[in-house]
Coordinates of N, CA and C in Angstrom, one line a residue:
M1 N -27.0 92.9 285.4 CA -26.0 93.6 286.2 C -26.0 93.0 287.6
N2 N -24.9 92.7 288.2 CA -24.9 92.2 289.5 C -25.2 93.2 290.6
P3 N -25.7 92.8 291.8 CA -26.1 93.7 292.8 C -25.0 94.6 293.3
E4 N -23.8 94.1 293.4 CA -22.7 94.9 293.9 C -22.4 96.1 293.0
L5 N -22.5 95.8 291.7 CA -22.3 96.9 290.7 C -23.4 97.9 290.8
E6 N -24.7 97.5 290.9 CA -25.8 98.4 291.0 C -25.7 99.3 292.2
D7 N -25.2 98.7 293.4 CA -25.1 99.5 294.6 C -24.0 100.6 294.4
M8 N -22.9 100.2 293.7 CA -21.8 101.1 293.5 C -22.2 102.2 292.6
L9 N -23.0 101.9 291.5 CA -23.4 103.0 290.6 C -24.4 103.9 291.3
A10 N -25.2 103.4 292.2 CA -26.1 104.3 292.9 C -25.4 105.3 293.7
A11 N -24.2 105.0 294.3 CA -23.5 105.9 295.1 C -22.6 106.8 294.2
G12 N -22.4 106.4 293.0 CA -21.5 107.2 292.1 C -20.7 106.2 291.3
P13 N -20.4 106.5 290.0 CA -19.7 105.6 289.1 C -18.2 105.5 289.3
V14 N -17.8 105.0 290.5 CA -16.4 105.0 290.8 C -16.1 103.7 291.5
F15 N -15.0 103.0 291.1 CA -14.5 101.9 291.9 C -13.6 102.4 293.0
R16 N -13.5 101.7 294.1 CA -12.7 102.2 295.2 C -11.2 102.1 294.8
D17 N -10.8 101.0 294.2 CA -9.4 100.8 293.7 C -9.4 99.7 292.8
R18 N -8.2 99.3 292.3 CA -8.2 98.2 291.3 C -8.6 96.8 291.9
T19 N -8.3 96.6 293.2 CA -8.8 95.3 293.8 C -10.3 95.3 293.8
D20 N -10.9 96.3 294.2 CA -12.4 96.4 294.2 C -12.9 96.2 292.8
A21 N -12.3 96.8 291.8 CA -12.7 96.6 290.4 C -12.6 95.2 290.0
G22 N -11.5 94.5 290.5 CA -11.3 93.1 290.1 C -12.4 92.2 290.7
R23 N -12.9 92.5 291.9 CA -14.0 91.7 292.5 C -15.3 91.9 291.7
V24 N -15.6 93.1 291.3 CA -16.8 93.4 290.5 C -16.7 92.6 289.2
L25 N -15.5 92.7 288.6 CA -15.3 92.0 287.3 C -15.4 90.5 287.4
A26 N -14.8 90.0 288.5 CA -14.9 88.5 288.7 C -16.3 88.0 288.8
A27 N -17.2 88.8 289.4 CA -18.6 88.4 289.6 C -19.2 88.3 288.2
E28 N -18.8 89.1 287.2 CA -19.3 89.0 285.9 C -18.8 87.7 285.1
L29 N -17.7 87.2 285.7 CA -17.0 86.1 285.0 C -17.1 84.7 285.8
E30 N -18.1 84.7 286.7 CA -18.2 83.5 287.6 C -18.4 82.2 286.9
R31 N -19.0 82.3 285.7 CA -19.2 81.0 284.9 C -18.0 80.4 284.5
Y32 N -16.8 81.1 284.6 CA -15.5 80.5 284.1 C -14.8 79.9 285.3
R33 N -15.3 79.9 286.5 CA -14.7 79.2 287.6 C -14.6 77.7 287.4
G34 N -13.4 77.2 287.6 CA -13.2 75.7 287.5 C -13.1 75.2 286.1
T35 N -12.8 76.1 285.1 CA -12.7 75.7 283.7 C -11.3 75.7 283.2
D36 N -10.3 75.7 284.1 CA -8.9 75.8 283.7 C -8.6 77.1 283.0
A37 N -9.3 78.2 283.4 CA -9.1 79.4 282.7 C -7.7 80.0 283.1
L38 N -7.2 80.8 282.1 CA -5.9 81.5 282.3 C -6.2 83.0 282.3
V39 N -5.9 83.7 283.3 CA -6.1 85.1 283.4 C -4.8 85.8 283.1
L40 N -4.8 86.6 282.1 CA -3.6 87.4 281.7 C -3.8 88.9 281.9
G41 N -2.9 89.5 282.8 CA -3.1 90.9 283.1 C -2.1 91.7 282.3
L42 N -2.5 92.9 281.9 CA -1.6 93.8 281.2 C -1.0 94.8 282.2
P43 N 0.3 94.7 282.3 CA 1.0 95.6 283.4 C 0.8 97.1 283.0
R44 N 1.0 97.9 284.1 CA 1.1 97.3 285.5 C -0.3 97.2 286.1
G45 N -1.1 98.3 286.0 CA -2.3 98.3 286.8 C -3.3 97.1 286.5
G46 N -3.2 96.7 285.2 CA -4.1 95.6 284.8 C -3.8 94.3 285.6
V47 N -2.6 94.1 286.0 CA -2.2 92.9 286.7 C -2.9 92.9 288.1
V48 N -3.1 94.0 288.7 CA -3.7 94.1 290.1 C -5.2 93.7 289.9
V49 N -5.9 94.2 288.9 CA -7.3 93.8 288.6 C -7.3 92.3 288.3
A50 N -6.4 91.9 287.4 CA -6.4 90.5 287.0 C -6.1 89.5 288.2
A51 N -5.3 89.9 289.1 CA -5.0 89.1 290.3 C -6.2 88.8 291.1
E52 N -7.1 89.8 291.3 CA -8.3 89.6 292.0 C -9.3 88.7 291.3
V53 N -9.3 88.9 290.0 CA -10.1 88.0 289.1 C -9.7 86.6 289.3
A54 N -8.3 86.4 289.2 CA -7.8 85.0 289.3 C -8.1 84.4 290.7
R55 N -8.0 85.2 291.7 CA -8.3 84.7 293.1 C -9.7 84.2 293.2
Q56 N -10.6 85.1 292.7 CA -12.1 84.8 292.8 C -12.5 83.6 292.0
L57 N -11.8 83.4 290.8 CA -12.1 82.3 289.9 C -11.3 81.0 290.2
D58 N -10.3 81.1 291.1 CA -9.4 80.0 291.3 C -8.7 79.7 290.0
A59 N -8.2 80.7 289.4 CA -7.6 80.5 288.0 C -6.1 80.9 288.1
E60 N -5.4 80.5 287.1 CA -3.9 80.8 287.0 C -3.8 82.3 286.5
L61 N -2.8 83.0 287.1 CA -2.5 84.3 286.6 C -1.2 84.4 285.9
D62 N -1.1 85.1 284.9 CA 0.1 85.4 284.2 C 0.0 86.8 283.6
V63 N 1.0 87.2 282.8 CA 1.2 88.5 282.3 C 1.4 88.5 280.8
I64 N 0.9 89.5 280.1 CA 1.2 89.8 278.7 C 1.5 91.3 278.6
V65 N 2.7 91.6 278.1 CA 3.1 93.0 278.0 C 2.9 93.5 276.6
A66 N 2.1 94.6 276.6 CA 1.8 95.3 275.3 C 2.3 96.7 275.5
R67 N 3.0 97.2 274.5 CA 3.6 98.5 274.5 C 3.0 99.4 273.4
K68 N 2.6 100.6 273.8 CA 2.1 101.6 272.8 C 3.2 102.0 271.8
L69 N 2.8 102.2 270.6 CA 3.7 102.7 269.5 C 3.4 104.2 269.4
G70 N 4.4 105.0 269.9 CA 4.2 106.5 269.9 C 4.5 107.1 268.5
S71 N 3.8 108.1 268.2 CA 4.0 108.8 266.9 C 5.2 109.7 266.9
P72 N 5.8 110.0 265.8 CA 7.0 110.9 265.8 C 6.6 112.3 266.3
L73 N 5.3 112.7 266.3 CA 4.9 114.0 266.8 C 4.9 114.0 268.3
S74 N 4.5 112.9 268.9 CA 4.4 112.8 270.4 C 4.4 111.4 270.8
P75 N 5.3 111.0 271.8 CA 5.3 109.6 272.2 C 4.0 109.2 272.9
E76 N 3.2 110.2 273.4 CA 2.0 109.9 274.1 C 0.8 109.6 273.1
L77 N 1.0 110.0 271.8 CA 0.0 109.7 270.8 C 0.2 108.4 270.2
A78 N -0.6 107.4 270.5 CA -0.4 106.0 270.1 C -0.9 105.8 268.7
I79 N 0.0 105.3 267.8 CA -0.4 104.9 266.5 C -0.7 103.4 266.4
G80 N -0.5 102.7 267.5 CA -0.7 101.3 267.6 C -0.1 100.7 268.8
A81 N 0.1 99.4 268.8 CA 0.7 98.7 270.0 C 1.3 97.4 269.5
V82 N 2.2 96.9 270.3 CA 2.9 95.6 270.0 C 3.1 94.8 271.3
T83 N 3.2 93.5 271.2 CA 3.5 92.7 272.3 C 4.8 92.0 272.2
A84 N 5.3 91.4 273.3 CA 6.6 90.7 273.2 C 6.5 89.5 272.3
E85 N 5.3 88.9 272.2 CA 5.2 87.7 271.3 C 4.9 88.0 269.9
G86 N 4.8 89.3 269.5 CA 4.7 89.6 268.1 C 3.3 90.1 267.7
G87 N 2.4 90.2 268.6 CA 1.1 90.7 268.3 C 1.2 92.2 267.9
V88 N 0.7 92.6 266.8 CA 0.8 94.0 266.4 C -0.6 94.6 266.0
F89 N -0.9 95.8 266.5 CA -2.1 96.5 266.1 C -1.7 97.9 265.7
L90 N -2.1 98.2 264.5 CA -1.7 99.5 263.9 C -3.0 100.3 263.6
N91 N -3.0 101.6 264.0 CA -4.1 102.5 263.6 C -3.8 103.1 262.2
R92 N -4.1 102.3 261.2 CA -3.7 102.7 259.8 C -4.3 104.1 259.4
R93 N -5.5 104.4 259.9 CA -6.1 105.6 259.5 C -5.3 106.8 260.1
L94 N -4.9 106.7 261.4 CA -4.1 107.7 262.0 C -2.7 107.8 261.4
I95 N -2.1 106.7 261.1 CA -0.8 106.7 260.4 C -0.9 107.5 259.1
Y96 N -2.0 107.2 258.3 CA -2.1 107.9 257.0 C -2.4 109.4 257.2
E97 N -3.3 109.7 258.2 CA -3.6 111.1 258.4 C -2.4 111.9 258.8
L98 N -1.5 111.3 259.6 CA -0.3 112.0 260.1 C 0.9 111.9 259.1
G99 N 0.7 111.2 258.0 CA 1.8 111.0 257.0 C 3.0 110.3 257.6
I100 N 2.8 109.4 258.4 CA 4.0 108.7 259.1 C 4.5 107.6 258.1
S101 N 5.8 107.6 257.9 CA 6.4 106.7 257.0 C 6.5 105.3 257.5
E102 N 6.5 104.3 256.5 CA 6.7 102.9 256.9 C 8.0 102.6 257.6
P103 N 9.1 103.2 257.2 CA 10.3 103.0 257.9 C 10.2 103.4 259.4
Y104 N 9.5 104.5 259.7 CA 9.4 104.9 261.1 C 8.5 103.8 261.8
V105 N 7.4 103.4 261.2 CA 6.6 102.4 261.8 C 7.4 101.1 262.1
S106 N 8.1 100.7 261.1 CA 8.9 99.5 261.4 C 9.9 99.6 262.5
A107 N 10.6 100.8 262.6 CA 11.6 101.0 263.6 C 10.9 101.1 265.0
V108 N 9.8 101.7 265.1 CA 9.2 101.9 266.4 C 8.6 100.5 266.9
I109 N 8.1 99.7 265.9 CA 7.7 98.4 266.3 C 8.8 97.6 266.9
H110 N 10.0 97.6 266.2 CA 11.2 96.9 266.7 C 11.6 97.3 268.1
T111 N 11.6 98.7 268.3 CA 12.1 99.2 269.6 C 11.1 98.8 270.7
E112 N 9.8 98.9 270.4 CA 8.9 98.6 271.5 C 8.7 97.1 271.7
R113 N 8.9 96.3 270.7 CA 8.8 94.9 270.9 C 10.0 94.4 271.8
S114 N 11.1 95.0 271.5 CA 12.3 94.6 272.4 C 12.1 95.1 273.8
A115 N 11.5 96.2 274.0 CA 11.2 96.7 275.4 C 10.2 95.8 276.0
A116 N 9.2 95.3 275.3 CA 8.1 94.4 275.8 C 8.8 93.1 276.2
E117 N 9.7 92.6 275.4 CA 10.4 91.4 275.8 C 11.1 91.5 277.1
R118 N 11.8 92.6 277.3 CA 12.6 92.8 278.5 C 11.6 92.9 279.7
R119 N 10.5 93.6 279.5 CA 9.6 93.8 280.6 C 8.9 92.4 281.0
E120 N 8.6 91.7 280.0 CA 8.0 90.4 280.3 C 8.9 89.4 281.0
A121 N 10.2 89.5 280.6 CA 11.2 88.6 281.2 C 11.4 89.1 282.7
L122 N 11.4 90.4 282.9 CA 11.5 90.9 284.3 C 10.3 90.4 285.2
F123 N 9.1 90.5 284.7 CA 7.9 90.1 285.5 C 7.8 88.6 285.7
R124 N 8.2 87.8 284.6 CA 8.0 86.4 284.7 C 9.1 85.7 285.4
G125 N 10.3 86.2 285.3 CA 11.5 85.6 285.9 C 11.8 84.2 285.3
A126 N 12.0 83.2 286.2 CA 12.3 81.8 285.7 C 11.0 81.0 285.4
R127 N 9.8 81.5 285.7 CA 8.6 80.8 285.4 C 8.4 80.6 283.9
P128 N 8.0 79.4 283.5 CA 7.8 79.2 282.1 C 6.5 79.9 281.6
R129 N 6.4 80.2 280.4 CA 5.2 80.8 279.8 C 4.0 79.8 280.0
P130 N 2.9 80.3 280.3 CA 1.7 79.4 280.5 C 1.2 78.8 279.2
R131 N 0.6 77.7 279.3 CA -0.1 77.1 278.2 C -1.3 77.9 277.8
I132 N -1.5 78.2 276.5 CA -2.6 78.9 276.0 C -3.5 78.1 275.2
A133 N -2.9 77.2 274.3 CA -3.7 76.4 273.4 C -4.7 75.6 274.1
G134 N -6.0 75.7 273.6 CA -7.1 74.9 274.1 C -7.7 75.4 275.4
R135 N -7.2 76.5 275.9 CA -7.8 77.0 277.2 C -8.6 78.2 277.0
T136 N -9.5 78.5 278.0 CA -10.2 79.8 278.0 C -9.2 80.8 278.6
V137 N -8.9 81.9 277.8 CA -8.0 82.9 278.2 C -8.7 84.2 278.4
I138 N -8.6 84.8 279.6 CA -9.2 86.1 279.9 C -8.2 87.2 280.0
L139 N -8.2 88.1 279.1 CA -7.3 89.2 279.1 C -7.9 90.4 279.9
V140 N -7.1 90.9 280.9 CA -7.7 91.9 281.8 C -6.8 93.1 281.9
D141 N -7.4 94.3 281.8 CA -6.7 95.5 282.1 C -7.6 96.3 283.1
D142 N -7.1 97.5 283.6 CA -7.9 98.2 284.5 C -8.9 99.2 283.8
G143 N -8.9 99.2 282.5 CA -9.8 100.0 281.8 C -9.4 100.1 280.3
L144 N -10.4 100.5 279.5 CA -10.1 100.7 278.0 C -10.5 102.1 277.6
A145 N -9.5 102.8 277.2 CA -9.7 104.1 276.6 C -9.7 104.0 275.1
T146 N -8.6 103.9 274.4 CA -8.5 103.6 273.0 C -8.5 102.2 272.7
G147 N -8.0 101.3 273.6 CA -8.0 99.9 273.3 C -6.8 99.4 272.5
A148 N -5.8 100.3 272.2 CA -4.7 99.9 271.3 C -3.9 98.7 271.9
T149 N -3.5 98.8 273.2 CA -2.7 97.7 273.8 C -3.5 96.5 273.9
M150 N -4.8 96.6 274.2 CA -5.6 95.3 274.3 C -5.8 94.7 272.9
H151 N -5.9 95.5 271.9 CA -6.0 94.9 270.5 C -4.7 94.1 270.2
A152 N -3.5 94.6 270.5 CA -2.3 93.9 270.3 C -2.2 92.6 271.1
A153 N -2.7 92.7 272.4 CA -2.7 91.5 273.2 C -3.6 90.4 272.7
V154 N -4.8 90.8 272.2 CA -5.7 89.9 271.7 C -5.1 89.2 270.5
R155 N -4.5 89.9 269.6 CA -3.9 89.3 268.4 C -2.8 88.4 268.7
S156 N -2.0 88.8 269.7 CA -0.9 87.9 270.1 C -1.4 86.6 270.7
V157 N -2.4 86.6 271.6 CA -2.9 85.4 272.2 C -3.6 84.6 271.1
R158 N -4.4 85.2 270.2 CA -5.1 84.4 269.2 C -4.2 83.5 268.4
R159 N -3.0 83.9 268.2 CA -2.0 83.1 267.4 C -1.7 81.8 268.1
E160 N -2.0 81.7 269.4 CA -1.7 80.5 270.1 C -2.9 79.6 270.3
A161 N -3.9 79.8 269.6 CA -5.1 78.9 269.5 C -5.8 78.6 270.9
P162 N -6.2 79.7 271.6 CA -7.0 79.4 272.8 C -8.4 78.9 272.4
A163 N -9.0 78.1 273.3 CA -10.4 77.6 273.0 C -11.4 78.8 273.0
R164 N -11.2 79.8 273.9 CA -12.0 80.9 274.0 C -11.2 82.1 274.5
L165 N -11.4 83.3 273.9 CA -10.6 84.5 274.2 C -11.5 85.6 274.6
I166 N -11.4 86.0 275.9 CA -12.3 87.0 276.5 C -11.5 88.2 276.9
V167 N -12.0 89.4 276.5 CA -11.5 90.7 277.0 C -12.3 91.1 278.2
A168 N -11.7 91.4 279.3 CA -12.5 91.7 280.5 C -11.9 92.9 281.2
V169 N -12.6 94.0 281.3 CA -12.2 95.2 282.0 C -13.3 95.8 282.8
P170 N -13.0 96.4 283.9 CA -14.1 97.0 284.7 C -14.9 98.1 284.1
V171 N -14.1 98.9 283.3 CA -14.7 100.1 282.7 C -14.0 100.4 281.4
G172 N -14.8 100.9 280.4 CA -14.2 101.2 279.1 C -15.1 102.1 278.3
S173 N -14.6 102.7 277.3 CA -15.4 103.5 276.4 C -16.2 102.6 275.6
P174 N -17.4 103.0 275.3 CA -18.3 102.1 274.4 C -17.6 101.8 273.1
E175 N -16.9 102.8 272.5 CA -16.3 102.6 271.2 C -15.2 101.6 271.3
A176 N -14.3 101.6 272.3 CA -13.2 100.7 272.4 C -13.8 99.3 272.7
C177 N -14.8 99.1 273.5 CA -15.4 97.8 273.8 C -16.0 97.2 272.5
A178 N -16.7 98.1 271.7 CA -17.3 97.6 270.5 C -16.3 97.1 269.5
A179 N -15.2 97.9 269.4 CA -14.1 97.5 268.4 C -13.5 96.2 268.8
L180 N -13.4 95.9 270.0 CA -12.7 94.6 270.4 C -13.6 93.4 270.3
R181 N -14.9 93.6 270.1 CA -15.8 92.5 269.9 C -15.5 91.7 268.6
G182 N -14.9 92.4 267.6 CA -14.6 91.8 266.4 C -13.4 90.9 266.5
D183 N -12.5 91.1 267.4 CA -11.3 90.3 267.5 C -11.4 89.2 268.6
S184 N -12.2 89.4 269.6 CA -12.3 88.5 270.7 C -13.6 87.7 270.6
D185 N -13.8 86.6 271.4 CA -15.0 85.9 271.5 C -16.0 86.5 272.3
E186 N -15.6 87.4 273.3 CA -16.5 88.0 274.2 C -15.8 89.2 274.8
V187 N -16.5 90.3 275.1 CA -16.0 91.4 275.8 C -16.9 91.6 277.0
V188 N -16.3 91.5 278.2 CA -17.0 91.7 279.5 C -16.5 93.1 280.0
C189 N -17.4 94.0 280.0 CA -17.1 95.4 280.6 C -18.4 95.9 281.2
P190 N -18.5 95.7 282.5 CA -19.8 96.0 283.2 C -20.1 97.5 283.2
Y191 N -19.2 98.4 283.0 CA -19.5 99.8 283.1 C -18.9 100.5 281.9
Q192 N -19.7 101.1 281.0 CA -19.3 101.8 279.8 C -19.9 103.2 279.7
P193 N -19.4 104.1 280.4 CA -20.0 105.5 280.4 C -19.8 106.2 279.1
E194 N -20.9 106.8 278.6 CA -20.8 107.5 277.3 C -19.8 108.6 277.3
E195 N -19.7 109.3 278.4 CA -18.7 110.4 278.6 C -17.5 109.7 279.3
F196 N -16.5 109.2 278.6 CA -15.5 108.3 279.3 C -14.4 109.1 279.9
G197 N -13.8 110.0 279.2 CA -12.6 110.8 279.7 C -11.4 109.9 279.8
A198 N -10.9 109.6 281.0 CA -9.7 108.7 281.2 C -10.0 107.6 282.2
V199 N -9.3 106.5 282.1 CA -9.6 105.4 283.0 C -9.5 105.8 284.5
G200 N -8.5 106.6 284.8 CA -8.3 107.0 286.2 C -9.5 107.7 286.8
L201 N -10.3 108.4 286.0 CA -11.5 109.1 286.5 C -12.5 108.2 287.2
W202 N -12.5 106.9 286.9 CA -13.5 106.0 287.4 C -13.1 105.3 288.7
Y203 N -11.9 105.7 289.2 CA -11.4 105.1 290.4 C -11.2 106.1 291.5
R204 N -11.5 105.8 292.7 CA -11.2 106.8 293.8 C -9.7 106.8 294.1
R205 N -9.1 105.6 294.0 CA -7.6 105.5 294.2 C -7.1 104.8 293.0
F206 N -6.2 105.6 292.3 CA -5.6 105.1 291.0 C -4.1 105.4 291.0
G207 N -3.5 105.1 292.0 CA -2.0 105.3 292.1 C -1.2 104.4 291.2
Q208 N 0.0 104.8 291.0 CA 0.9 103.9 290.2 C 1.2 102.6 290.9
T209 N 1.2 101.5 290.1 CA 1.6 100.2 290.5 C 3.0 100.0 290.2
D210 N 3.8 99.5 291.1 CA 5.2 99.4 290.8 C 5.5 97.9 290.4
D211 N 6.7 97.7 289.9 CA 7.2 96.4 289.4 C 7.2 95.4 290.5
T212 N 7.5 95.7 291.7 CA 7.6 94.8 292.7 C 6.3 94.2 293.1
E213 N 5.2 95.0 293.1 CA 3.9 94.5 293.4 C 3.4 93.6 292.3
V214 N 3.7 93.9 291.0 CA 3.3 93.0 289.9 C 4.0 91.7 290.0
K215 N 5.3 91.7 290.3 CA 6.1 90.4 290.4 C 5.5 89.6 291.6
E216 N 5.2 90.2 292.7 CA 4.7 89.4 293.8 C 3.4 88.8 293.5
L217 N 2.5 89.5 292.9 CA 1.2 88.9 292.5 C 1.4 87.8 291.5
L218 N 2.2 87.9 290.6 CA 2.5 86.9 289.6 C 3.1 85.6 290.2
D219 N 4.0 85.9 291.1 CA 4.7 84.7 291.8 C 3.6 84.0 292.7
E220 N 2.8 84.8 293.4 CA 1.8 84.1 294.3 C 0.8 83.3 293.5
L221 N 0.1 83.9 292.5 CA -1.0 83.3 291.9 C -0.6 82.4 290.8
G222 N 0.5 82.6 290.2 CA 1.0 81.7 289.2 C 1.5 80.4 289.9
A223 N 2.2 80.5 291.0 CA 2.7 79.4 291.7 C 1.5 78.6 292.3
A224 N 0.5 79.3 292.8 CA -0.6 78.6 293.4 C -1.3 77.7 292.4
A225 N -1.5 78.3 291.2 CA -2.2 77.5 290.2 C -1.4 76.3 289.7
R226 N -0.1 76.4 289.7 CA 0.8 75.3 289.2 C 0.8 74.2 290.3
S227 N 0.7 74.5 291.5 CA 0.8 73.6 292.6 C -0.6 72.9 292.9
A228 N -1.7 73.5 292.3 CA -3.0 72.9 292.6 C -3.1 71.6 291.9
P229 N -3.9 70.6 292.6 CA -4.1 69.3 292.0 C -4.9 69.4 290.7

């Protein structure tokens, strides 16, 4: 564990904000500096963390949009997730327990994939999609509770043959981190409290991130990486 994280935990298990969390996470990923790594943030809050990771590692920043699949009982109850590129994660056990029909699952996948495509187009604008094949790809979010959206993102990126696929989050539930180790090459999560609760509990400031901030970060760090020699 790096000294910065030890000092923080001694004062209390809380990150100041997403930028602070990104610095702590970047210290755990220092070995990937100068390796042509691609950092992909999950909007919105995950992009702020990812931006600081990209800054510290001198890496390219881009975005991958994953959308939760809400159950017919409640949109907030996720039965899975999907990305714009077609990565799908389904909680088959929950779907079975709730008796959710296949036609409903197919319909919600179509709806949320279309929404993910629109959001990704909004954030990326005219910039081309980054090259993934043969690169180290670091997927970043501001935390892992259930891990559904991260699972979908991992499966989406894996289809494009990265050399190494890393899930990196500042804080996550032990269960979610363990589950993602089977899909990724490495999970970097410096803080895994047994009593997790919600991601926002581990930040002193966890306000909403707006679309404008996400676009500005992507424009700044995506453009910087493309112009680098």
